[in-house]
Each structure stands twice: as C-alpha cells, then as structure tokens.
Amino acid sequence: MNFDFADEAPKLAMLLYGVVAFVAVVGGLLLLLDAVPARLARRREARLAAAVAAGKVIEPGRRRPRDGLFALFFLLPTVLMLGIGLVVPAIRTLVLSFKNGDSTEWVGLRNYGWMFDRPEIVDILVNTALWVLLVPLLATCIGLIYAVLIDRARLEALAKSLIFLPMAISFVGAGIIWKFVYAFRPAEADQIGLLNQVWVWLGGEPQQWLTNSPLNTLLLIVVMIWIQAGFAMVVLSAAIKAIPTDMIEAARIDGVNAWQLFWRITVPGIRPALIVVVVTISIATLKLFDIVRTMTNGNFNTNVIATEMYNQAFRYGQTGQGSALAVVLFVLVIPIVIYQVRNLRRQREV
Amino acid sequence: MTVTTTTPALAGTETQPTTVAGRVRKRLNTRWGTAASILIAIVWTIPTFGLLVSSFRPEDQIKTTGWWTFFSDPQLTLENYEQVLFGRSSSAGQLASYFVNSIVITLPSVLFPLAFAALAAYALAWINFRGRDWIYIGIFTLQIVPLQMALVPLLSFFSQGISVSGVDLLPAWNLDDEQRFIQVWFAHTCFALPLGVFLLHNFVSQLPRDLMEAARVDGATHPKIFRTIVLPLITPALAAYGIFQFLWVWNDLLVALIFAGGGDETAPLTVRLAELAGTRGNEWQRLTAGAFVAIVVPLLVFLSLQRYFVRGLLAGSVKG
C-alpha cells in the first residue's frame, strides 16, 4: 500500500481554493449586480423626494435603461477568458509561425516551406487526409445502418447504449483497449490479442499489426470509427424518427420498395443531420492527437498533423514549425465550417 | 444545430405509429437485418469486454493466454487493481494519486465554464445592448479555432507573463507543483466557453418571451431574473453541458500534458496511462486494470445520465 491521505492534502487544498474562487467570482458578481443598482435606485428616489419637497419641477424622467451595464458584467468573465485564452493566443500563434524555433528572428514563410520539403511531413499530411476521408465516411455509414436496423426493434435502448458507450471512454483508454486487441505474440506462443487469434484461426501468420505501414494507420482509424459511430448513430436515429409519417404513407401508396424508400425518403429527410454529423466528426478527426500518441506515438509512419505539432512545439522546442502546423490545421478546418454554415443557411431559407 | 427540432420526437417515439426506418427495416429481410445489427453490437462491445475480463486475470495468465480462455479456466484476482492503484514501485502506476488529480482538475474545470457560459448566454439572449449580435457571432466562430492554435502562447503567458516590446504588462505566474492546477483550470475554461455559450444560448433564447416581460414589469432586475427564473428553467441544459464538459475534461490528454506537466502532483489519469502504454506497453496486467480505473468514472456518469448527454448532443454540438 502506498497511498497516504497526507500526500494528497495539498491537492485537496487546491481544489478547495478552486471552489472558493468559483463561489467568490460568480456569487460576488451576482451580488454586486444585485446590490449596486438597488442602491442607485434608492439614492435616486431620495433625490427625487428631496426635489419634490423643495417644490422643484421634476423633468419627465429620461430613465436610461442600464441594460448595457448589466450586459457588460454578465459577459465580462466569458469575454475576458476568451480573449486571454483563445483570441490573443491564436493571433500570436499566427505571428510565431513566421518566426524561427525560439521565436527570436523573422523567417518569413520558411516554416511553411519546410513542411513540404520533408518527405516525412508529406507522409503526415497524407495520413491526415486518410483519417479525414475515412473516419467521417465510415463512422457515419455504420451509424446510419445501425440506426435504421435497430429502429423500433426490441431492446432498442440497450442496443443504442452498446454502440454509444465508447463515446464515454477517453481516447487514451480506447487506445489501450485496441492495443490489446492488436497485441502480438510470436507464432509459437498462444496469442493474447483478439485480432491475431482470429487471424491464426483463419490460418494466417501472427502479424505485428501496429508496425506494418500503411496497415497500421488504417487500424488506428478503426479505433476512431469505433468511438464516433455511436455519436453518428444517436443523432441520425433522432433525425429518422422525426421524418413525418404521411410521407411514408404516400410513398407506400406509390408502391416504392424498401431500397427506394431508404434513398428517396429517409436519406433526403435526414440530410441536415447527416451534414452536421459528417462535419462534426471531420473536425474532431482533424484535431486528433490522443489515439496516435497512445498507440504508436507517431512511429512507424502513423503520424498526423496534431501529433507532429505537439512534437515540434513542445518536445523539440521548434515553436515556429509547431505554430505553422497549428495554422495549417486551422486553415484545413475553415472550408469544412464554411460548408456547414452555408448549408444551414440554405435550410433556414427553404 | 438544425437537429434541435428532433428532440421532441425522440421523447415521443412510442406514440408514433411507425417511422421510415422501421418500415425499411421491416421490408428488408428481417433476419439478415437483425443478424447484422447483432454483429455490429458484438464487434463494438467485445474490445471493452475483453479489457474488463483481462483486468481481473492473474498476471501470468494475461501474458500467456488470450482472455477468452477465461471461460474454460476462470481465475479471478484483484491484485492487478491493488498494484496499479497503490503499488509501491514507481513502475506500478500509483494511479490512486493520479485519480485524485483527475478529480481536482475536473471539478473547477466544469463549474467555471458552466457558470460563465450561463451568464453570457443569458446576456446574449435577453439583454438588449448594442453589438449583441456581433459578440454572439464572434463567440460562435471561436468554436472553429483548434485549441492547438492557442497552446504555445497560452503556456508562455503562464511561464513568462505578457510583455509588449520589452514592457512587462503582466508578470509571470511562476506556478509550480500543485499550483499548476490553476493553469489547467484556466485552459479548460477558456477552451470550453465557445461551445458552452452556444449550447446554452440555444436553450435560454427559447424560453417564453412573456415570462421574461412579466418579470421585468414586476420590477425584477436582470440578476434576479437570471437567478430565480432562468437558472431553474435551464437546469436540463446545464446538466447536458455539464456532462459534456465533464467527459471532455476527464478524458482530455493534450491540455493536461501541456499545462499539468507529467508529475504525480498534477497530472491526471490519462497522462499517466499514456505514459504506461508507452514505456511499459507489454505489462498488460497493469495496462488493463489501469485503463479500467480511468474509464470507470466517465462510464458511470455516462450510463446514469445518458439521457441528458444525448440532449446535449442533439442541440448540435461541435467540439474536439
């Protein structure tokens, strides 16, 4: 046993400070907003009363609503945090990407040129493209098929939970779960990894799945699909249930078969949800970091942009190159988002 | 975003006579459909199940035979858990300490964004002021900034403070040991706010206008309306977003890796697990038990509060 509560006391004290700070900030803010206007109002009344007592003519009150002031204080914490934590750093990252490794000199576009000069970085971009193409496509397809299959089936809730469960598991946990599935033992020993065992049962030689490129990237992609399919399934299932029944009745009178019904009614009916799902998963996949780091640490040709960004900026101290990679990531996200926003707007107009 | 409209249907599925998918399913060969769905469910569940079974098997068994042999030769032990949680050797995991870290990191990282986002969402929905739409659009678009864009400068903000052309505007924070929790909280709060404001704004802005106006006529001020009317009404939304944020923070690796450091004073379970997976990738008795320690809390939260979580998802969440 090596667990002593005394060792943990400083942490718990920090937690206490954290919670006290929370109560002080939020409670204090609300209290301040409650007390100050009330006080001002009382003072104003007193002043008016004094004016009436003195027999002065009171001008019709141009009571300016103090709404702006309230809004300022309600928004202050959010705007402050976003400014310090997101806006200013993002701008600085953009600036840093034009500087050298320790940000002492301007190097122009050299960091961006570096990216396309090195074959391993080109591999990284190819890997990332593979991720962004395959994960949204397959996760959405599986989610959609499953949602259709189990719709109104017995035990629907349980069936949904089973697929949805991986959403709650961290990417690190998922990485370990699947590393175990892919585990390798030499042919003479018993296999402990499920995939190799199945492979051996089918008559194959045990494989080092995670070191064989390019298969290993595909096997990492499987992990992400495993996590995201549940998300796709839940959203699409809700969308499917929202399709009005009279449309199906009409289709049925026209005598369409199941296949046509699926392609002509179901898919168009859930188009907005499909777009949201694909876009959300694409963005999450672009920024993917944890799975690759846990399972192969980017070795054996499995690196992606986000892992390489971390390596450059925080392991090799190449702030400029790391920042440039972050900017590339940002630029890659933009078109996806624009596509989604345009789609949403079109639907609103219809 | 547009999916919001589907939420009522989700609750009221039982009353609907039929749905498209149900009909498609019926017309497809039912036996094949059922077989396919069961197959998918099994494939999805087996990896986690194998991990759970393995974590209770003795070390020599895990390392020499597959977990499925457990069914022909069941042997159970709690030793793996004892080792990874409380083991003395530095290689054993000592996860109990990291478990505490995860809790210390998570609580404030959920509370702060929840409160800040609720305040901001109320202001953006129900207080009239100039530039309101622009601020909302600004916060909304911040969702697309990958947090990788903010990491390097935010870390230097903590370690070196802010100086513009040689003039120090803010001193370095110089946080060490347990104090580094502060920067993890700070980072998580910042990164969570755009999504939080967006989600809660969706709910807050749908509250009935009459209610708000009646309260204003009665002389209630904005803080009062916020506390006594809005907060109770949006509790389900707060729960949805709270669970979201909880899972996100508890499961996060990147932010913790950069802002918490790797030591057992501040690093959460995910960081320690990633480390174990890297350096002791074949100590399966520790990895399986360790992984299960790390996923059991989110799993419990998820299973018990799934309904709210789904609501949060359907409100059109974009996060990553």
XYZ file of C-alpha atoms in Angstrom:
670
model
C 0.000 0.000 0.000
C 1.357 3.334 -0.967
C -1.425 5.781 -0.522
C -1.313 8.414 2.126
C -4.011 10.988 2.514
C -1.472 13.425 3.887
C 0.259 13.390 0.499
C -2.950 14.353 -1.186
C -3.771 17.184 1.211
C -2.117 19.966 -0.850
C -4.115 18.903 -3.907
C -7.352 18.851 -1.983
C -6.479 22.249 -0.585
C -6.049 23.498 -4.152
C -9.421 22.043 -5.019
C -10.901 23.885 -2.061
C -9.290 27.148 -3.234
C -10.662 26.495 -6.694
C -14.196 26.017 -5.446
C -13.941 29.027 -3.114
C -12.690 31.113 -6.037
C -15.645 29.915 -8.062
C -18.156 30.873 -5.385
C -16.431 34.202 -4.853
C -16.304 35.119 -8.543
C -19.785 34.034 -9.579
C -21.525 34.827 -6.297
C -19.674 38.102 -5.998
C -20.646 39.108 -9.494
C -24.327 38.409 -8.938
C -24.296 40.076 -5.545
C -22.601 43.140 -6.975
C -25.147 43.351 -9.761
C -27.966 42.979 -7.255
C -26.730 45.441 -4.685
C -25.358 48.326 -6.738
C -28.403 49.062 -8.920
C -30.696 48.773 -5.904
C -28.587 51.292 -4.058
C -28.510 53.664 -7.021
C -32.281 53.389 -7.331
C -32.748 54.238 -3.639
C -30.480 57.232 -3.941
C -32.354 58.438 -7.000
C -35.658 58.133 -5.177
C -34.293 60.059 -2.265
C -33.096 62.764 -4.602
C -36.487 62.953 -6.273
C -38.248 63.121 -2.936
C -35.969 65.945 -1.863
C -36.673 67.758 -5.089
C -40.419 67.386 -4.603
C -40.146 68.609 -1.017
C -38.224 71.645 -2.223
C -41.035 72.337 -4.687
C -38.929 71.975 -7.820
C -40.412 70.909 -11.099
C -39.402 67.384 -11.928
C -38.494 66.795 -15.532
C -40.114 63.771 -17.087
C -37.560 61.106 -16.216
C -35.424 60.063 -19.100
C -34.680 56.794 -17.397
C -31.912 55.328 -19.431
C -32.044 51.579 -19.086
C -28.869 50.366 -17.511
C -29.029 47.276 -19.688
C -25.710 47.918 -21.326
C -24.007 47.925 -17.953
C -25.655 44.663 -16.942
C -24.688 43.049 -20.226
C -21.112 44.169 -19.715
C -20.860 42.420 -16.357
C -22.693 39.298 -17.471
C -20.355 38.951 -20.419
C -17.186 40.079 -18.697
C -15.894 36.684 -17.488
C -16.533 34.975 -20.815
C -15.102 37.718 -22.974
C -12.088 38.089 -20.718
C -11.332 34.365 -20.688
C -11.831 34.020 -24.419
C -9.615 36.989 -25.089
C -6.766 35.799 -22.899
C -7.166 32.127 -23.622
C -8.136 31.933 -27.254
C -8.172 35.108 -29.328
C -4.846 36.639 -28.372
C -3.008 33.279 -28.327
C -4.389 32.346 -31.733
C -3.143 35.616 -33.186
C 0.221 35.137 -31.509
C 0.462 31.608 -32.902
C -0.072 33.048 -36.346
C 2.759 35.521 -35.711
C 5.020 32.845 -34.206
C 4.619 30.713 -37.303
C 6.658 33.299 -39.204
C 9.479 33.187 -36.667
C 12.280 30.727 -36.060
C 12.472 27.900 -33.481
C 12.923 30.033 -30.353
C 10.983 32.999 -31.779
C 13.940 35.379 -31.936
C 14.062 36.060 -35.662
C 11.649 36.501 -38.508
C 11.957 33.803 -41.115
C 9.089 34.641 -43.414
C 7.427 31.619 -44.933
C 10.310 29.263 -44.246
C 8.341 27.215 -41.706
C 5.662 26.605 -44.292
C 8.221 25.757 -46.943
C 9.862 23.326 -44.505
C 6.615 21.439 -44.298
C 6.508 20.497 -47.931
C 10.237 19.874 -48.278
C 10.463 16.977 -45.873
C 9.109 13.639 -47.032
C 8.010 12.665 -43.522
C 5.842 15.767 -43.287
C 4.282 14.953 -46.617
C 3.542 11.498 -45.193
C 1.908 13.190 -42.217
C -0.324 15.226 -44.496
C -1.246 12.109 -46.457
C -2.046 10.253 -43.227
C -4.194 13.141 -42.020
C -6.055 13.173 -45.324
C -6.655 9.443 -44.967
C -8.063 9.975 -41.467
C -10.334 12.827 -42.513
C -11.669 10.915 -45.505
C -12.248 7.540 -43.904
C -13.402 8.286 -40.359
C -16.413 10.535 -41.128
C -17.468 8.385 -44.070
C -17.320 5.007 -42.357
C -18.474 6.170 -38.921
C -21.495 7.885 -40.475
C -22.316 4.887 -42.694
C -22.130 2.424 -39.819
C -24.073 4.753 -37.557
C -26.785 5.203 -40.191
C -27.078 1.498 -40.999
C -27.256 0.600 -37.349
C -29.806 3.328 -36.625
C -32.046 2.008 -39.405
C -31.631 -1.613 -38.365
C -32.473 -1.153 -34.725
C -35.193 1.456 -35.174
C -38.226 0.303 -33.209
C -36.596 -3.073 -32.666
C -36.903 -4.775 -29.319
C -34.334 -3.605 -26.766
C -33.639 -0.530 -28.863
C -32.354 1.463 -25.901
C -29.900 -1.253 -24.911
C -28.717 -1.714 -28.496
C -28.095 2.021 -28.735
C -26.189 2.161 -25.462
C -23.822 -0.592 -26.558
C -22.684 1.333 -29.632
C -22.789 4.697 -27.905
C -20.713 3.585 -24.920
C -17.264 4.177 -26.488
C -18.113 7.910 -26.543
C -17.606 7.946 -22.792
C -14.211 6.266 -22.970
C -11.201 8.518 -23.312
C -9.136 8.271 -26.473
C -6.303 7.076 -24.254
C -8.484 4.338 -22.774
C -9.703 3.402 -26.251
C -6.097 3.324 -27.414
C -5.213 0.810 -24.714
C -8.320 -1.286 -25.364
C -7.418 -1.598 -29.033
C -3.711 -2.005 -28.434
C -4.739 -5.095 -26.534
C -6.872 -6.276 -29.450
C -3.887 -5.811 -31.781
C -1.353 -7.386 -29.376
C 1.231 -9.656 -30.980
C 2.925 -12.879 -29.845
C 5.363 -14.910 -31.950
C 3.775 -17.783 -33.821
C 4.921 -20.495 -31.409
C 3.195 -18.880 -28.399
C -0.522 -18.514 -27.696
C -1.918 -15.245 -28.999
C -3.341 -12.821 -26.449
C -4.595 -10.235 -28.954
C -8.006 -10.984 -30.365
C -7.193 -9.891 -33.911
C -4.118 -12.103 -34.187
C -6.017 -15.015 -32.678
C -8.785 -14.675 -35.239
C -6.129 -14.330 -37.921
C -4.386 -17.509 -36.740
C -7.684 -19.369 -36.580
C -8.212 -18.375 -40.195
C -4.831 -19.886 -40.977
C -2.614 -16.777 -41.076
C 0.756 -15.977 -39.503
C 0.579 -13.655 -36.458
C 1.189 -10.063 -37.522
C 2.764 -7.043 -35.830
C -0.296 -5.015 -36.764
C 0.858 -1.702 -35.333
C 4.261 -1.602 -37.016
C 3.268 -2.534 -40.571
C 2.694 0.621 -42.573
C 0.313 1.557 -44.117
C -1.969 -1.016 -42.499
C -1.261 0.407 -39.035
C -2.786 3.794 -39.917
C -5.927 2.019 -41.041
C -6.046 0.078 -37.791
C -5.751 3.318 -35.794
C -8.550 4.734 -37.909
C -10.689 1.775 -36.831
C -10.361 2.979 -33.219
C -11.667 6.440 -34.097
C -14.551 4.929 -36.079
C -15.325 2.734 -33.097
C -15.647 5.862 -30.937
C -17.516 8.107 -33.381
C -20.063 5.693 -34.848
C -22.126 5.937 -31.658
C -22.344 9.698 -31.958
C -23.446 9.407 -35.588
C -25.982 6.743 -34.674
C -27.628 8.769 -31.903
C -28.015 11.940 -33.951
C -29.182 10.150 -37.093
C -31.588 7.953 -35.167
C -33.256 11.042 -33.720
C -33.468 12.569 -37.190
C -35.002 9.417 -38.652
C -37.693 9.407 -36.001
C -38.597 12.990 -36.902
C -39.493 12.223 -40.523
C -43.262 12.761 -40.842
C -45.298 9.569 -41.272
C -47.563 10.877 -44.026
C -44.541 10.997 -46.316
C -44.034 7.284 -45.836
C -47.728 6.598 -46.295
C -47.686 8.493 -49.581
C -44.602 6.628 -50.715
C -46.198 3.348 -49.791
C -49.299 4.123 -51.822
C -46.988 4.832 -54.747
C -45.635 1.343 -54.226
C -41.949 2.021 -53.598
C -39.784 -0.759 -52.233
C -37.570 -0.614 -49.147
C -34.482 0.334 -51.084
C -36.199 3.263 -52.830
C -37.823 4.297 -49.585
C -34.401 4.484 -47.956
C -32.778 6.516 -50.728
C -35.718 8.758 -51.655
C -37.323 9.408 -48.262
C -35.005 8.541 -45.405
C -31.735 9.953 -46.731
C -33.160 13.266 -48.037
C -35.203 13.566 -44.843
C -32.162 13.414 -42.611
C -29.816 15.363 -44.877
C -29.260 18.236 -42.408
C -28.413 15.793 -39.638
C -26.082 13.894 -41.944
C -24.182 17.079 -42.739
C -23.876 18.038 -39.072
C -22.577 14.557 -38.235
C -20.044 14.410 -41.043
C -18.765 17.913 -40.348
C -18.501 17.371 -36.592
C -16.617 14.108 -36.990
C -14.347 15.605 -39.660
C -13.323 18.447 -37.392
C -12.742 16.123 -34.435
C -10.659 13.848 -36.656
C -8.508 16.674 -37.994
C -7.528 17.610 -34.452
C -6.977 14.012 -33.398
C -3.995 13.600 -31.131
C -4.522 11.117 -28.306
C -5.051 7.850 -30.190
C -1.930 8.158 -32.281
C 0.145 9.227 -29.326
C -1.029 6.401 -27.087
C -0.870 3.591 -29.611
C 2.213 4.245 -31.738
C 3.473 7.654 -30.616
C 3.536 8.578 -34.287
C 6.187 5.969 -35.085
C 6.032 3.508 -37.978
C 4.678 6.128 -40.314
C 1.414 6.797 -38.453
C 1.960 10.452 -37.565
C -0.753 13.071 -38.095
C -0.678 16.871 -38.041
C -1.809 17.333 -34.447
C 0.773 14.910 -33.013
C 3.558 16.387 -35.092
C 2.505 19.866 -33.964
C 2.861 18.766 -30.347
C 6.244 17.152 -31.030
C 7.663 20.167 -32.836
C 6.420 22.778 -30.375
C 6.737 21.001 -27.038
C 9.305 18.236 -27.481
C 11.810 19.637 -29.968
C 11.299 23.275 -28.987
C 10.639 24.269 -32.617
C 7.945 26.814 -31.806
C 7.905 28.247 -35.320
C 7.362 24.935 -37.054
C 4.835 23.809 -34.455
C 2.884 27.043 -34.864
C 2.951 26.703 -38.644
C 1.423 23.236 -38.297
C -1.265 24.619 -35.982
C -2.077 27.290 -38.560
C -2.340 24.641 -41.288
C -4.746 22.742 -39.047
C -6.825 25.893 -38.645
C -6.835 26.561 -42.380
C -7.992 22.992 -43.045
C -10.910 23.398 -40.630
C -12.202 26.615 -42.234
C -13.597 25.201 -45.507
C -15.430 22.450 -43.639
C -17.075 25.001 -41.375
C -17.968 27.341 -44.235
C -19.623 24.428 -45.988
C -21.694 23.691 -42.902
C -22.694 27.290 -42.296
C -23.801 27.695 -45.934
C -25.833 24.528 -45.728
C -27.530 25.619 -42.539
C -28.385 28.971 -44.037
C -29.860 27.339 -47.144
C -32.087 25.162 -44.972
C -33.282 28.151 -42.972
C -34.301 29.911 -46.177
C -36.307 26.985 -47.512
C -27.980 22.858 -34.945
C -30.960 22.054 -37.033
C -31.167 18.760 -35.246
C -32.675 20.553 -32.265
C -36.100 20.144 -33.754
C -35.835 16.387 -33.489
C -35.622 16.307 -29.724
C -39.364 16.064 -29.028
C -39.637 13.174 -31.480
C -37.019 11.330 -29.506
C -39.125 11.524 -26.394
C -42.380 10.682 -28.083
C -41.393 7.753 -30.268
C -43.826 5.395 -28.623
C -46.856 7.359 -29.741
C -45.854 7.404 -33.387
C -47.357 4.520 -35.308
C -44.317 3.956 -37.458
C -41.211 5.540 -38.867
C -39.434 5.354 -42.168
C -36.598 3.336 -40.779
C -38.935 0.917 -39.085
C -40.648 0.341 -42.379
C -37.396 -0.022 -44.259
C -36.262 -2.485 -41.661
C -39.431 -4.499 -42.000
C -39.175 -4.650 -45.753
C -35.514 -5.602 -45.696
C -35.112 -9.239 -44.932
C -35.649 -9.005 -41.186
C -33.479 -11.958 -40.319
C -30.442 -10.533 -42.098
C -31.067 -7.106 -40.634
C -31.239 -8.457 -37.121
C -28.138 -10.562 -37.639
C -26.221 -7.543 -38.928
C -27.236 -5.343 -36.032
C -26.312 -8.026 -33.504
C -22.972 -8.499 -35.240
C -22.221 -4.774 -35.063
C -23.229 -4.663 -31.403
C -20.914 -7.593 -30.614
C -17.961 -6.135 -32.507
C -18.482 -2.839 -30.682
C -18.670 -4.395 -27.237
C -16.033 -7.124 -27.361
C -12.896 -4.958 -27.114
C -14.084 -3.311 -23.897
C -15.381 -6.582 -22.541
C -12.025 -8.259 -23.207
C -10.282 -5.476 -21.337
C -12.595 -5.843 -18.362
C -12.141 -9.604 -18.183
C -8.382 -9.311 -18.555
C -8.037 -6.791 -15.782
C -9.218 -9.445 -13.298
C -6.937 -12.221 -14.515
C -3.619 -13.080 -12.823
C -0.511 -11.608 -14.428
C 0.981 -14.835 -15.813
C -2.383 -15.763 -17.305
C -2.846 -12.436 -19.097
C 0.607 -12.603 -20.573
C 0.446 -16.162 -21.859
C -3.127 -16.861 -22.887
C -5.907 -14.918 -24.546
C -8.641 -13.502 -22.317
C -11.194 -15.798 -23.941
C -9.561 -18.796 -22.234
C -11.052 -17.299 -19.075
C -14.295 -19.052 -19.892
C -12.717 -22.503 -19.868
C -10.344 -21.749 -16.996
C -11.754 -18.961 -14.839
C -9.268 -17.433 -12.433
C -10.012 -14.130 -10.752
C -7.810 -11.773 -8.804
C -7.935 -8.195 -7.593
C -4.181 -7.984 -7.421
C -3.833 -6.003 -10.653
C -6.043 -3.261 -9.272
C -4.228 -3.226 -5.985
C -0.957 -2.929 -7.855
C -1.893 -0.119 -10.214
C -3.710 1.846 -7.548
C -1.464 1.505 -4.548
C 1.679 -0.331 -5.740
C 4.908 0.880 -4.183
C 7.278 0.595 -7.124
C 7.364 3.584 -9.456
C 6.546 1.362 -12.409
C 3.371 0.044 -10.851
C 1.256 3.022 -11.793
C 0.342 4.545 -8.398
C -2.883 5.519 -10.018
C -4.663 6.409 -6.769
C -2.704 9.631 -6.635
C -3.462 10.422 -10.292
C -7.094 9.625 -9.682
C -7.188 12.409 -7.090
C -5.539 14.709 -9.640
C -8.202 13.934 -12.194
C -10.906 14.849 -9.702
C -9.157 18.058 -8.655
C -8.747 19.049 -12.303
C -12.276 18.191 -13.329
C -14.485 19.883 -10.724
C -13.476 23.520 -11.236
C -12.994 22.928 -14.960
C -16.682 22.060 -15.147
C -18.029 24.646 -12.680
C -16.358 27.744 -14.135
C -17.351 27.351 -17.787
C -20.839 26.302 -16.743
C -21.427 29.484 -14.756
C -19.667 31.830 -17.174
C -21.416 30.365 -20.194
C -24.825 30.576 -18.493
C -24.273 34.251 -17.629
C -23.092 35.077 -21.137
C -25.890 33.089 -22.768
C -28.493 34.996 -20.746
C -26.967 38.356 -21.618
C -26.793 37.485 -25.310
C -30.367 36.251 -25.391
C -32.324 38.625 -23.143
C -30.442 41.856 -22.520
C -30.707 44.491 -25.201
C -27.490 46.262 -25.965
C -25.620 47.423 -28.983
C -23.306 44.928 -30.681
C -25.069 41.958 -29.167
C -25.262 40.007 -32.395
C -21.642 40.703 -33.211
C -20.434 39.391 -29.885
C -22.542 36.275 -30.303
C -21.207 35.671 -33.804
C -17.686 36.228 -32.532
C -18.035 33.680 -29.727
C -19.759 31.258 -32.083
C -16.973 31.404 -34.646
C -14.333 30.852 -31.972
C -15.553 27.275 -31.917
C -13.647 26.590 -35.070
C -10.282 27.688 -33.682
C -8.492 24.421 -32.922
C -7.079 24.584 -29.439
C -3.704 23.749 -30.922
C -3.696 27.364 -32.116
C -3.671 28.593 -28.525
C -1.324 26.206 -26.768
C 2.129 27.724 -27.273
C 1.257 31.341 -26.422
C -1.016 30.390 -23.537
C 1.737 28.336 -21.950
C 4.176 31.214 -22.348
C 1.555 33.510 -20.825
C 1.776 31.447 -17.648
C 5.533 30.938 -17.656
C 6.682 34.353 -18.878
C 3.769 36.731 -18.446
C 2.978 39.292 -21.107
C 5.403 41.864 -22.333
C 4.901 44.126 -25.317
C 8.172 45.354 -26.804
C 10.104 44.975 -23.585
C 7.482 46.454 -21.245
C 6.066 43.928 -18.805
C 2.296 44.186 -18.771
C 1.736 41.120 -16.639
C 4.334 39.264 -14.598
C 4.963 35.556 -14.981
C 2.715 33.427 -12.832
C 5.524 31.054 -11.879
C 3.225 28.286 -10.833
C 4.775 25.076 -9.621
C 3.669 21.771 -8.105
C 0.048 21.848 -7.013
C -0.422 25.408 -8.217
C -0.230 24.181 -11.776
C -3.817 23.024 -11.352
C -4.718 26.699 -11.770
C -3.387 26.837 -15.311
C -5.148 23.595 -16.222
C -8.448 25.005 -14.924
C -7.826 28.227 -16.780
C -7.045 26.477 -20.056
C -10.019 24.144 -19.848
C -12.361 27.023 -19.026
C -11.190 29.094 -21.991
C -11.414 26.236 -24.449
C -14.865 25.191 -23.250
C -16.593 28.571 -23.420
C -17.421 28.915 -27.140
C -19.303 25.619 -27.226
C -20.858 26.274 -23.809
C -22.203 29.701 -24.733
C -23.534 28.336 -27.998
C -25.320 25.356 -26.413
C -26.806 27.276 -23.505
C -27.806 30.178 -25.745
C -29.881 27.714 -27.770
C -31.841 26.808 -24.651
C -32.003 30.207 -22.957
C -33.234 32.008 -26.059
C -36.134 29.563 -26.374
C -37.629 30.481 -23.005
C -41.032 32.135 -23.409
C -40.815 35.881 -24.008
C -43.966 36.544 -21.964
C -42.326 35.142 -18.874
C -39.367 37.490 -19.169
C -41.534 40.505 -19.865
C -43.836 39.751 -16.967
C -40.836 39.564 -14.679
C -39.495 42.867 -15.981
C -42.866 44.532 -15.471
C -42.849 43.273 -11.903
C -39.606 45.157 -11.470
C -37.184 42.283 -11.417
C -33.634 43.176 -12.398
C -31.542 41.058 -14.727
C -29.573 39.300 -11.978
C -32.822 38.480 -10.244
C -34.437 37.099 -13.394
C -31.294 35.107 -14.081
C -31.199 33.563 -10.636
C -34.854 32.927 -9.935
C -36.326 32.257 -13.379
C -33.696 31.340 -15.928
C -31.433 29.087 -13.882
C -34.165 26.720 -12.682
C -35.663 26.519 -16.157
C -32.456 25.642 -17.956
C -31.312 23.017 -15.449
C -31.606 20.194 -18.024
C -29.458 22.165 -20.443
C -26.934 22.874 -17.698
C -26.850 19.158 -16.917
C -26.327 18.289 -20.574
C -23.492 20.732 -20.972
C -22.042 19.801 -17.570
C -21.818 16.125 -18.530
C -20.322 17.099 -21.844
C -17.666 19.176 -20.211
C -17.051 16.557 -17.535
C -16.369 13.828 -20.102
C -14.249 16.170 -22.148
C -12.065 17.267 -19.247
C -11.776 13.845 -17.608
C -10.811 12.234 -20.918
C -8.542 15.001 -22.156
C -4.883 14.276 -22.783
C -3.489 17.195 -24.763
C -4.360 20.074 -22.430
C -3.263 18.116 -19.371
C 0.005 17.084 -20.984
C 0.939 20.680 -21.669
C -0.453 22.557 -18.683
C -0.263 19.988 -15.881
C 3.152 18.509 -16.532
C 3.863 14.828 -16.007
C 4.447 14.617 -12.247
C 2.163 12.880 -9.780
C 1.338 16.257 -8.164
C -0.881 17.398 -11.004
C -1.040 15.002 -13.958
C -4.409 13.301 -14.443
C -5.025 9.618 -15.104
C -4.930 9.991 -18.884
C -1.381 11.340 -18.840
C -0.178 8.555 -16.573
C -1.917 5.906 -18.645
C -0.444 7.202 -21.884
C 2.943 7.052 -20.197
C 2.390 3.456 -19.045
C 1.232 2.475 -22.527
C 4.395 3.958 -23.966
C 7.065 2.720 -21.593
C 5.529 -0.498 -20.343
C 3.453 -1.440 -23.321
C 3.608 -5.145 -22.509
C 2.699 -5.049 -18.829
C -0.836 -5.925 -19.716
C -1.929 -6.694 -16.168
C -1.236 -3.031 -15.309
C -2.480 -1.514 -18.519
C -5.819 -3.305 -18.477
C -6.532 -2.587 -14.830
C -5.246 0.979 -15.209
C -7.383 1.643 -18.258
C -10.408 0.410 -16.403
C -9.703 2.640 -13.420
C -9.587 5.583 -15.814
C -12.779 4.797 -17.697
C -14.989 3.646 -14.854
C -15.989 7.123 -13.623
C -16.970 8.564 -17.018
C -18.699 5.287 -17.796
C -20.826 5.523 -14.645
C -21.638 9.164 -15.244
C -22.473 8.384 -18.839
C -24.697 5.420 -18.106
C -26.657 7.143 -15.380
C -27.055 10.478 -17.167
C -27.147 9.303 -20.776
C -30.481 10.955 -21.429
C -29.128 14.426 -20.677
C -25.948 13.766 -22.601
C -27.907 12.851 -25.704
C -29.885 16.066 -25.339
C -26.665 17.997 -25.326
C -25.513 16.203 -28.452
C -28.742 16.847 -30.271
C -28.516 20.545 -29.540
C -25.864 20.486 -32.240
C -22.552 20.208 -30.596
C -19.266 20.793 -32.314
C -16.321 20.003 -30.171
C -12.983 18.350 -30.476
